[in-house]
């Protein structure tokens, strides 16, 4: 990891020397300046991650310099330092864009903690901005056909409002991407985006995950913990696979949506929350309601704006743009020169059924980009190797393979494709294939399909 660069601006030589020595011993790159003008010049000339800025300096003060630093380098984090701190000064610094305000003298431990916290904030801020750009780029490339244009239109109208959204569709169609796009285009974009996969959490723990718990609330609750609703305060909570939530948790989620308040498990304090909920499922909730597995009142609270994502096979016109986008993305991420898909390769990709939808397409394109090495063009043969299922069955049939072996080979490929499309989550795969989980495990063992030890943790 690259070393962070810190600029210390202070008119006291002893402070400059002490802070510089302490930070360099911790492995940081350190620049120093003894006045505002030199400090501003260094921010302009160097790539500075963090500025430690003294408030009181002769001539131009730190408070006067602060807005200039924010203009010169908006991504640089500034921590103000003062030996004569007042509440008014701290408030003024914070309003001016300072990340933190600390009193001098700074001990070694206090200095290091302040610097580490500020740099962590900078990294998280940069990652948030990077993710925001990636989400917007990905969402813009999800599709250009009529079906996706209608979804774009609905998202653009819904995102700036407070309306809750229920996203439905098969696994791999991009439900989380749509949820993130709604968040990023909303008034809550600077707030947290918190997600919870309801299918991946055991039913006895789901309420603790959602609402948090107090110390001693149950065996293993050794300390107080905030739940997803609290963590998402001021932002968006994405409840994925909400159709798998148990009835008890459904009732408590309904109450939070109605009253904007909750109690942690084992607690009596009522906590107010301001959260926009976006939910998603691959289940038919109308059927779940009819079977009394999902609350009808919760459905209507969630589905203020319903968005249904079509499977990739129903919008084949979007496949070329998606494939090219993912190819460019993976080459950029891996520092490789850009590749192209040969027309015949694209034709083969267009003909595939894509049971895993966009997720499977992205996975296959990434595999192609990596395995074709330094080749400039991905050929039909390359794609055929990445999608060998139909070809393999035809070849076996031509050699007179017994019918039962053909069936076993087809079953194996179908199960492997479904596992891949579901990130090797066996429970989700079983639901998609409409098999009992135990029966799927039995099939996998019989067909020699290995499964990961952590497959149900994701």
Short mmCIF file of C-alpha atoms in Angstrom, two decimals:
data_model
loop_
_atom_site.label_atom_id
_atom_site.label_comp_id
_atom_site.label_asym_id
_atom_site.label_seq_id
_atom_site.Cartn_x
_atom_site.Cartn_y
_atom_site.Cartn_z
CA UNK A 1 0.00 0.00 0.00
CA UNK A 2 1.33 3.47 -0.90
CA UNK A 3 2.48 5.62 2.02
CA UNK A 4 0.18 8.51 2.93
CA UNK A 5 1.59 12.04 2.67
CA UNK A 6 0.89 14.45 5.52
CA UNK A 7 1.51 18.20 5.49
CA UNK A 8 2.05 19.95 8.85
CA UNK A 9 1.46 23.74 8.83
CA UNK A 10 2.54 25.47 12.05
CA UNK A 11 4.65 28.53 12.89
CA UNK A 12 6.35 26.84 15.86
CA UNK A 13 9.61 25.07 14.84
CA UNK A 14 9.47 22.66 17.80
CA UNK A 15 5.96 21.51 16.83
CA UNK A 16 7.05 20.97 13.21
CA UNK A 17 10.11 18.99 14.27
CA UNK A 18 8.31 16.84 16.88
CA UNK A 19 5.30 16.01 14.69
CA UNK A 20 7.46 15.33 11.65
CA UNK A 21 9.74 12.95 13.55
CA UNK A 22 6.82 11.09 15.16
CA UNK A 23 4.98 10.60 11.87
CA UNK A 24 8.06 9.60 9.88
CA UNK A 25 8.83 6.94 12.50
CA UNK A 26 5.33 5.55 11.80
CA UNK A 27 6.15 5.32 8.10
CA UNK A 28 4.36 8.40 6.79
CA UNK A 29 5.73 10.82 4.21
CA UNK A 30 5.79 14.28 5.83
CA UNK A 31 5.98 17.80 4.41
CA UNK A 32 6.17 20.90 6.62
CA UNK A 33 5.37 24.59 6.22
CA UNK A 34 5.78 27.42 8.75
CA UNK A 35 3.23 29.80 7.27
CA UNK A 36 -0.05 29.81 5.32
CA UNK A 37 1.44 30.81 1.97
CA UNK A 38 4.02 28.02 1.94
CA UNK A 39 1.40 25.53 3.08
CA UNK A 40 -1.00 26.44 0.27
CA UNK A 41 1.81 26.17 -2.28
CA UNK A 42 2.72 22.67 -1.05
CA UNK A 43 -0.89 21.50 -1.28
CA UNK A 44 -0.95 22.76 -4.86
CA UNK A 45 2.38 21.17 -5.78
CA UNK A 46 2.12 17.81 -3.96
CA UNK A 47 -0.47 15.05 -3.63
CA UNK A 48 -1.34 15.59 0.04
CA UNK A 49 -3.62 13.15 1.86
CA UNK A 50 -3.90 14.98 5.19
CA UNK A 51 -3.11 18.48 6.47
CA UNK A 52 -2.47 19.19 10.16
CA UNK A 53 -3.15 22.93 10.35
CA UNK A 54 -2.47 25.26 13.27
CA UNK A 55 -5.27 27.72 14.00
CA UNK A 56 -3.21 30.66 15.28
CA UNK A 57 -0.34 31.77 13.05
CA UNK A 58 1.16 35.20 12.38
CA UNK A 59 -0.27 36.88 9.30
CA UNK A 60 -2.83 34.58 7.72
CA UNK A 61 -4.40 32.28 10.32
CA UNK A 62 -5.29 28.64 9.88
CA UNK A 63 -8.98 29.51 9.81
CA UNK A 64 -8.34 31.96 6.96
CA UNK A 65 -6.28 29.37 5.08
CA UNK A 66 -8.80 26.53 5.53
CA UNK A 67 -11.26 27.52 2.74
CA UNK A 68 -8.36 28.04 0.32
CA UNK A 69 -7.08 24.54 1.06
CA UNK A 70 -10.56 23.11 0.46
CA UNK A 71 -10.68 24.80 -2.95
CA UNK A 72 -7.11 23.87 -3.91
CA UNK A 73 -7.54 20.18 -2.97
CA UNK A 74 -11.14 19.16 -2.15
CA UNK A 75 -10.19 15.54 -1.39
CA UNK A 76 -7.49 16.42 1.14
CA UNK A 77 -8.60 15.99 4.75
CA UNK A 78 -7.79 18.84 7.14
CA UNK A 79 -7.39 18.53 10.93
CA UNK A 80 -7.11 21.79 12.85
CA UNK A 81 -4.72 22.10 15.84
CA UNK A 82 -4.76 24.71 18.59
CA UNK A 83 -3.17 25.33 21.98
CA UNK A 84 -5.95 27.74 22.91
CA UNK A 85 -9.04 25.92 21.72
CA UNK A 86 -12.51 27.35 22.26
CA UNK A 87 -15.89 25.92 21.36
CA UNK A 88 -16.47 28.82 18.97
CA UNK A 89 -13.19 28.16 17.17
CA UNK A 90 -13.95 24.45 16.86
CA UNK A 91 -17.42 25.14 15.47
CA UNK A 92 -15.98 27.66 12.99
CA UNK A 93 -13.36 25.14 11.83
CA UNK A 94 -15.92 22.38 11.40
CA UNK A 95 -18.23 24.65 9.42
CA UNK A 96 -15.26 25.61 7.25
CA UNK A 97 -14.74 21.98 6.25
CA UNK A 98 -12.23 20.67 8.82
CA UNK A 99 -12.59 16.97 9.56
CA UNK A 100 -11.45 17.23 13.17
CA UNK A 101 -10.21 19.72 15.77
CA UNK A 102 -7.55 18.72 18.32
CA UNK A 103 -5.76 20.49 21.16
CA UNK A 104 -2.00 20.90 21.36
CA UNK A 105 0.28 19.57 22.59
CA UNK A 106 -0.28 16.30 20.76
CA UNK A 107 1.18 13.28 22.55
CA UNK A 108 2.55 10.46 20.39
CA UNK A 109 -0.50 8.24 20.91
CA UNK A 110 -3.00 11.05 20.48
CA UNK A 111 -1.26 12.24 17.32
CA UNK A 112 -1.21 8.76 15.79
CA UNK A 113 -4.87 8.07 16.60
CA UNK A 114 -5.91 11.44 15.15
CA UNK A 115 -3.93 10.83 11.96
CA UNK A 116 -5.15 7.24 11.53
CA UNK A 117 -8.80 8.24 12.02
CA UNK A 118 -8.49 11.11 9.55
CA UNK A 119 -6.80 8.93 6.92
CA UNK A 120 -9.41 6.20 7.38
CA UNK A 121 -12.09 8.82 6.79
CA UNK A 122 -10.25 9.94 3.65
CA UNK A 123 -10.02 6.36 2.34
CA UNK A 124 -13.72 5.72 3.01
CA UNK A 125 -14.64 9.00 1.34
CA UNK A 126 -12.55 8.17 -1.73
CA UNK A 127 -14.01 4.65 -1.88
CA UNK A 128 -17.53 6.09 -1.64
CA UNK A 129 -16.83 8.41 -4.55
CA UNK A 130 -15.25 5.59 -6.56
CA UNK A 131 -18.19 3.30 -5.85
CA UNK A 132 -20.61 6.06 -6.79
CA UNK A 133 -18.93 6.48 -10.16
CA UNK A 134 -18.87 2.70 -10.70
CA UNK A 135 -22.55 2.32 -9.80
CA UNK A 136 -23.56 5.11 -12.13
CA UNK A 137 -21.42 3.71 -14.96
CA UNK A 138 -22.69 0.16 -14.44
CA UNK A 139 -26.30 1.24 -14.19
CA UNK A 140 -26.00 3.35 -17.33
CA UNK A 141 -24.80 0.23 -19.18
CA UNK A 142 -27.39 -2.25 -17.86
CA UNK A 143 -29.32 -1.95 -21.08
CA UNK A 144 -30.56 0.21 -23.92
CA UNK A 145 -33.65 -1.74 -24.97
CA UNK A 146 -37.23 -0.68 -24.36
CA UNK A 147 -37.62 -2.75 -21.18
CA UNK A 148 -34.59 -1.21 -19.48
CA UNK A 149 -35.38 2.30 -20.70
CA UNK A 150 -38.73 2.00 -18.91
CA UNK A 151 -36.91 0.93 -15.73
CA UNK A 152 -34.44 3.82 -16.04
CA UNK A 153 -37.38 6.18 -16.32
CA UNK A 154 -39.04 4.72 -13.22
CA UNK A 155 -35.79 4.91 -11.23
CA UNK A 156 -35.16 8.53 -12.24
CA UNK A 157 -38.67 9.50 -11.13
CA UNK A 158 -38.54 7.49 -7.90
CA UNK A 159 -35.00 8.13 -6.63
CA UNK A 160 -35.43 11.79 -5.56
CA UNK A 161 -38.58 10.97 -3.56
CA UNK A 162 -39.06 9.27 -0.19
CA UNK A 163 -41.09 6.39 -1.69
CA UNK A 164 -40.14 2.85 -0.77
CA UNK A 165 -39.26 0.51 -3.63
CA UNK A 166 -39.72 -3.23 -4.10
CA UNK A 167 -37.48 -4.74 -6.78
CA UNK A 168 -38.38 -8.17 -8.14
CA UNK A 169 -36.67 -10.45 -10.62
CA UNK A 170 -34.61 -13.60 -11.03
CA UNK A 171 -31.23 -13.99 -9.37
CA UNK A 172 -28.49 -12.12 -11.20
CA UNK A 173 -30.73 -9.56 -12.92
CA UNK A 174 -29.13 -6.61 -11.10
CA UNK A 175 -31.50 -5.91 -8.20
CA UNK A 176 -28.75 -4.59 -5.92
CA UNK A 177 -27.40 -2.41 -8.71
CA UNK A 178 -30.83 -0.81 -9.12
CA UNK A 179 -31.09 -0.33 -5.35
CA UNK A 180 -27.70 1.40 -5.28
CA UNK A 181 -28.68 3.58 -8.24
CA UNK A 182 -31.82 4.68 -6.39
CA UNK A 183 -29.70 5.58 -3.37
CA UNK A 184 -27.02 7.38 -5.37
CA UNK A 185 -29.61 9.51 -7.20
CA UNK A 186 -31.56 10.34 -4.04
CA UNK A 187 -31.27 13.15 -1.51
CA UNK A 188 -29.69 10.55 0.79
CA UNK A 189 -26.73 9.89 -1.50
CA UNK A 190 -24.22 11.21 1.05
CA UNK A 191 -25.70 8.96 3.73
CA UNK A 192 -24.95 5.26 4.25
CA UNK A 193 -26.11 2.47 1.95
CA UNK A 194 -26.51 -0.60 4.15
CA UNK A 195 -27.53 -4.01 2.82
CA UNK A 196 -28.75 -7.21 4.43
CA UNK A 197 -29.38 -10.52 2.68
CA UNK A 198 -32.33 -11.89 4.63
CA UNK A 199 -31.85 -15.39 3.18
CA UNK A 200 -28.27 -15.61 4.45
CA UNK A 201 -29.08 -14.92 8.12
CA UNK A 202 -30.47 -17.71 10.35
CA UNK A 203 -34.05 -16.93 11.42
CA UNK A 204 -33.08 -16.80 15.09
CA UNK A 205 -30.51 -14.04 14.40
CA UNK A 206 -32.37 -11.90 11.86
CA UNK A 207 -33.94 -9.60 14.47
CA UNK A 208 -30.57 -8.93 16.09
CA UNK A 209 -29.12 -8.11 12.65
CA UNK A 210 -31.98 -5.75 11.84
CA UNK A 211 -32.56 -4.01 15.17
CA UNK A 212 -29.36 -4.63 17.15
CA UNK A 213 -29.14 -6.00 20.66
CA UNK A 214 -28.15 -5.02 24.17
CA UNK A 215 -25.37 -6.68 26.13
CA UNK A 216 -26.67 -9.91 27.70
CA UNK A 217 -29.79 -10.04 25.51
CA UNK A 218 -29.00 -13.66 24.66
CA UNK A 219 -26.18 -16.18 24.93
CA UNK A 220 -23.17 -14.74 23.09
CA UNK A 221 -24.34 -11.09 23.27
CA UNK A 222 -21.22 -9.92 25.09
CA UNK A 223 -21.61 -6.28 24.11
CA UNK A 224 -24.17 -3.83 22.76
CA UNK A 225 -24.52 -3.87 18.98
CA UNK A 226 -26.37 -1.55 16.62
CA UNK A 227 -28.51 -3.18 13.94
CA UNK A 228 -28.82 -2.44 10.24
CA UNK A 229 -31.65 0.05 10.72
CA UNK A 230 -29.51 2.18 13.04
CA UNK A 231 -26.46 1.87 10.80
CA UNK A 232 -28.57 3.07 7.84
CA UNK A 233 -29.92 6.13 9.70
CA UNK A 234 -29.95 9.07 7.30
CA UNK A 235 -29.46 6.76 4.33
CA UNK A 236 -30.87 3.67 2.61
CA UNK A 237 -31.36 0.12 3.90
CA UNK A 238 -31.44 -2.53 1.16
CA UNK A 239 -33.26 -5.66 2.32
CA UNK A 240 -32.36 -8.31 -0.23
CA UNK A 241 -34.37 -11.56 -0.43
CA UNK A 242 -37.02 -10.12 1.89
CA UNK A 243 -39.36 -12.93 0.85
CA UNK A 244 -37.27 -15.22 3.07
CA UNK A 245 -37.79 -13.15 6.24
CA UNK A 246 -39.63 -14.95 9.05
CA UNK A 247 -43.09 -13.70 10.18
CA UNK A 248 -41.88 -12.37 13.55
CA UNK A 249 -39.23 -10.19 11.92
CA UNK A 250 -41.75 -9.08 9.26
CA UNK A 251 -44.06 -7.75 12.00
CA UNK A 252 -41.23 -5.77 13.61
CA UNK A 253 -40.05 -4.35 10.28
CA UNK A 254 -43.63 -3.24 9.61
CA UNK A 255 -43.66 -1.37 12.91
CA UNK A 256 -40.41 0.44 12.08
CA UNK A 257 -41.81 1.45 8.69
CA UNK A 258 -44.98 2.74 10.33
CA UNK A 259 -43.47 4.56 13.32
CA UNK A 260 -39.81 5.19 12.36
CA UNK A 261 -38.63 3.79 15.69
CA UNK A 262 -37.34 0.53 17.15
CA UNK A 263 -36.05 -1.20 20.27
CA UNK A 264 -32.92 -3.31 20.26
CA UNK A 265 -33.32 -6.98 21.20
CA UNK A 266 -33.22 -7.14 25.00
CA UNK A 267 -33.61 -3.36 25.34
CA UNK A 268 -36.38 -1.01 26.46
CA UNK A 269 -35.11 2.27 24.96
CA UNK A 270 -37.04 3.50 21.92
CA UNK A 271 -34.67 4.67 19.19
CA UNK A 272 -35.80 6.97 16.38
CA UNK A 273 -34.49 6.19 12.89
CA UNK A 274 -34.73 7.95 9.53
CA UNK A 275 -34.25 5.24 6.92
CA UNK A 276 -35.47 4.69 3.37
CA UNK A 277 -36.07 0.99 2.74
CA UNK A 278 -35.52 -0.58 -0.67
CA UNK A 279 -36.38 -4.29 -0.74
CA UNK A 280 -35.81 -7.05 -3.29
CA UNK A 281 -36.87 -10.64 -3.85
CA UNK A 282 -36.86 -13.36 -6.48
CA UNK A 283 -40.04 -14.83 -5.02
CA UNK A 284 -43.64 -14.34 -6.13
CA UNK A 285 -44.84 -12.38 -3.10
CA UNK A 286 -48.48 -12.63 -4.19
CA UNK A 287 -48.17 -16.41 -3.90
CA UNK A 288 -46.32 -16.07 -0.59
CA UNK A 289 -49.13 -13.87 0.75
CA UNK A 290 -51.76 -16.38 -0.39
CA UNK A 291 -49.81 -19.12 1.40
CA UNK A 292 -49.64 -16.95 4.56
CA UNK A 293 -45.84 -16.82 4.46
CA UNK A 294 -45.61 -13.08 3.82
CA UNK A 295 -47.61 -10.26 5.41
CA UNK A 296 -49.91 -8.44 3.03
CA UNK A 297 -49.69 -5.20 5.03
CA UNK A 298 -45.89 -5.29 4.86
CA UNK A 299 -46.05 -5.88 1.11
CA UNK A 300 -48.10 -2.71 0.60
CA UNK A 301 -45.74 -0.73 2.84
CA UNK A 302 -42.76 -1.88 0.78
CA UNK A 303 -44.20 -1.83 -2.74
CA UNK A 304 -45.00 1.86 -3.02
CA UNK A 305 -43.06 1.69 -6.29
CA UNK A 306 -42.65 -1.85 -7.67
CA UNK A 307 -39.85 -2.43 -10.19
CA UNK A 308 -39.65 -5.78 -12.01
CA UNK A 309 -36.35 -6.61 -13.71
CA UNK A 310 -36.62 -8.85 -16.80
CA UNK A 311 -34.24 -11.81 -17.25
CA UNK A 312 -31.37 -11.30 -19.67
CA UNK A 313 -32.81 -13.81 -22.15
CA UNK A 314 -35.87 -11.53 -22.50
CA UNK A 315 -33.73 -8.57 -23.57
CA UNK A 316 -31.03 -10.01 -25.78
CA UNK A 317 -30.57 -6.67 -27.53
CA UNK A 318 -28.76 -5.48 -24.38
CA UNK A 319 -26.20 -8.32 -24.32
CA UNK A 320 -23.59 -6.79 -26.71
CA UNK A 321 -23.38 -3.49 -24.80
CA UNK A 322 -23.21 -5.31 -21.47
CA UNK A 323 -20.52 -7.73 -22.66
CA UNK A 324 -18.38 -4.91 -24.09
CA UNK A 325 -18.84 -2.87 -20.91
CA UNK A 326 -17.81 -5.72 -18.61
CA UNK A 327 -14.85 -6.56 -20.86
CA UNK A 328 -13.58 -2.99 -20.76
CA UNK A 329 -14.12 -2.89 -17.00
CA UNK A 330 -12.21 -6.07 -16.20
CA UNK A 331 -9.29 -5.09 -18.46
CA UNK A 332 -9.07 -1.71 -16.74
CA UNK A 333 -9.31 -3.22 -13.25
CA UNK A 334 -6.53 -5.71 -14.01
CA UNK A 335 -4.26 -3.21 -15.75
CA UNK A 336 -4.49 -5.01 -19.10
CA UNK A 337 -4.78 -3.61 -22.58
CA UNK A 338 -8.31 -3.40 -23.93
CA UNK A 339 -9.65 -6.42 -25.81
CA UNK A 340 -12.44 -6.89 -28.33
CA UNK A 341 -14.97 -9.64 -28.95
CA UNK A 342 -14.93 -11.04 -32.50
CA UNK A 343 -18.35 -10.80 -34.23
CA UNK A 344 -18.69 -14.59 -34.24
CA UNK A 345 -17.83 -14.66 -30.53
CA UNK A 346 -20.54 -12.10 -29.83
CA UNK A 347 -23.03 -14.18 -31.84
CA UNK A 348 -22.33 -17.19 -29.63
CA UNK A 349 -22.75 -15.06 -26.52
CA UNK A 350 -26.07 -13.75 -27.87
CA UNK A 351 -27.33 -17.32 -28.41
CA UNK A 352 -26.66 -18.47 -24.84
CA UNK A 353 -29.67 -18.66 -22.49
CA UNK A 354 -27.87 -17.03 -19.52
CA UNK A 355 -29.79 -18.70 -16.67
CA UNK A 356 -27.66 -16.68 -14.24
CA UNK A 357 -28.56 -13.44 -16.06
CA UNK A 358 -26.26 -10.40 -15.88
CA UNK A 359 -24.20 -11.89 -13.05
CA UNK A 360 -23.36 -14.97 -15.14
CA UNK A 361 -22.53 -12.84 -18.18
CA UNK A 362 -20.15 -10.71 -16.14
CA UNK A 363 -18.52 -13.83 -14.68
CA UNK A 364 -17.99 -15.39 -18.12
CA UNK A 365 -16.63 -12.17 -19.65
CA UNK A 366 -14.19 -11.79 -16.75
CA UNK A 367 -13.04 -15.39 -17.27
CA UNK A 368 -12.55 -14.76 -20.99
CA UNK A 369 -10.54 -11.58 -20.36
CA UNK A 370 -8.20 -13.40 -17.98
CA UNK A 371 -7.76 -16.70 -19.80
CA UNK A 372 -7.11 -15.17 -23.24
CA UNK A 373 -3.92 -13.60 -21.90
CA UNK A 374 -2.34 -11.01 -24.21
CA UNK A 375 -4.66 -11.69 -27.15
CA UNK A 376 -6.27 -8.58 -28.61
CA UNK A 377 -9.40 -10.37 -29.79
CA UNK A 378 -11.59 -12.93 -28.03
CA UNK A 379 -12.62 -15.55 -30.59
CA UNK A 380 -15.63 -17.82 -31.05
CA UNK A 381 -13.46 -20.73 -29.93
CA UNK A 382 -12.61 -18.89 -26.70
CA UNK A 383 -16.30 -18.34 -25.97
CA UNK A 384 -17.07 -21.95 -26.87
CA UNK A 385 -14.55 -23.09 -24.27
CA UNK A 386 -16.15 -20.82 -21.67
CA UNK A 387 -19.66 -22.05 -22.56
CA UNK A 388 -19.07 -25.74 -23.33
CA UNK A 389 -22.37 -27.19 -22.19
CA UNK A 390 -24.33 -27.70 -25.44
CA UNK A 391 -21.21 -28.59 -27.43
CA UNK A 392 -20.14 -31.21 -24.88
CA UNK A 393 -23.53 -32.94 -24.86
CA UNK A 394 -23.67 -33.04 -28.67
CA UNK A 395 -20.16 -34.48 -28.86
CA UNK A 396 -20.95 -37.17 -26.29
CA UNK A 397 -24.14 -38.08 -28.15
CA UNK A 398 -22.19 -38.45 -31.39
CA UNK A 399 -19.92 -40.98 -29.65
CA UNK A 400 -22.93 -43.05 -28.55
CA UNK A 401 -22.78 -42.16 -24.86
CA UNK A 402 -25.51 -43.96 -22.87
CA UNK A 403 -28.62 -41.89 -22.21
CA UNK A 404 -28.24 -42.00 -18.40
CA UNK A 405 -24.71 -40.57 -18.70
CA UNK A 406 -25.97 -37.77 -20.97
CA UNK A 407 -28.66 -36.93 -18.41
CA UNK A 408 -26.11 -36.94 -15.59
CA UNK A 409 -23.79 -34.65 -17.58
CA UNK A 410 -26.65 -32.26 -18.32
CA UNK A 411 -27.75 -32.26 -14.67
CA UNK A 412 -24.20 -31.56 -13.55
CA UNK A 413 -23.84 -28.59 -15.91
CA UNK A 414 -27.24 -27.18 -14.92
CA UNK A 415 -26.44 -27.41 -11.20
CA UNK A 416 -22.96 -25.92 -11.66
CA UNK A 417 -24.40 -23.03 -13.69
CA UNK A 418 -27.06 -22.39 -11.06
CA UNK A 419 -24.46 -22.50 -8.25
CA UNK A 420 -22.27 -20.05 -10.12
CA UNK A 421 -25.22 -17.73 -10.76
CA UNK A 422 -26.01 -17.78 -7.02
CA UNK A 423 -22.44 -17.19 -5.82
CA UNK A 424 -22.31 -20.86 -4.65
CA UNK A 425 -25.08 -20.22 -2.09
CA UNK A 426 -26.68 -23.68 -1.89
CA UNK A 427 -29.97 -22.56 -0.30
CA UNK A 428 -30.60 -19.96 -3.02
CA UNK A 429 -29.61 -22.46 -5.71
CA UNK A 430 -32.03 -25.05 -4.34
CA UNK A 431 -34.86 -22.51 -4.35
CA UNK A 432 -34.12 -21.49 -7.93
CA UNK A 433 -34.04 -25.12 -9.09
CA UNK A 434 -37.15 -25.87 -6.99
CA UNK A 435 -35.38 -28.64 -5.10
CA UNK A 436 -35.18 -29.41 -1.41
CA UNK A 437 -31.79 -28.31 -0.04
CA UNK A 438 -31.01 -31.84 1.17
CA UNK A 439 -31.93 -33.27 -2.24
CA UNK A 440 -29.60 -30.79 -3.97
CA UNK A 441 -26.73 -31.79 -1.67
CA UNK A 442 -27.44 -35.46 -2.49
CA UNK A 443 -27.39 -34.67 -6.24
CA UNK A 444 -24.14 -32.76 -5.88
CA UNK A 445 -22.46 -35.65 -4.09
CA UNK A 446 -23.72 -38.14 -6.67
CA UNK A 447 -22.50 -35.98 -9.55
CA UNK A 448 -19.12 -35.22 -7.95
CA UNK A 449 -19.75 -31.50 -7.53
CA UNK A 450 -17.58 -30.01 -4.81
CA UNK A 451 -19.04 -27.24 -2.68
CA UNK A 452 -17.30 -24.54 -0.68
CA UNK A 453 -17.23 -24.58 3.08
CA UNK A 454 -18.41 -20.96 3.27
CA UNK A 455 -21.03 -21.13 0.56
CA UNK A 456 -23.97 -20.30 2.84
CA UNK A 457 -22.20 -17.43 4.57
CA UNK A 458 -22.55 -15.04 1.67
#
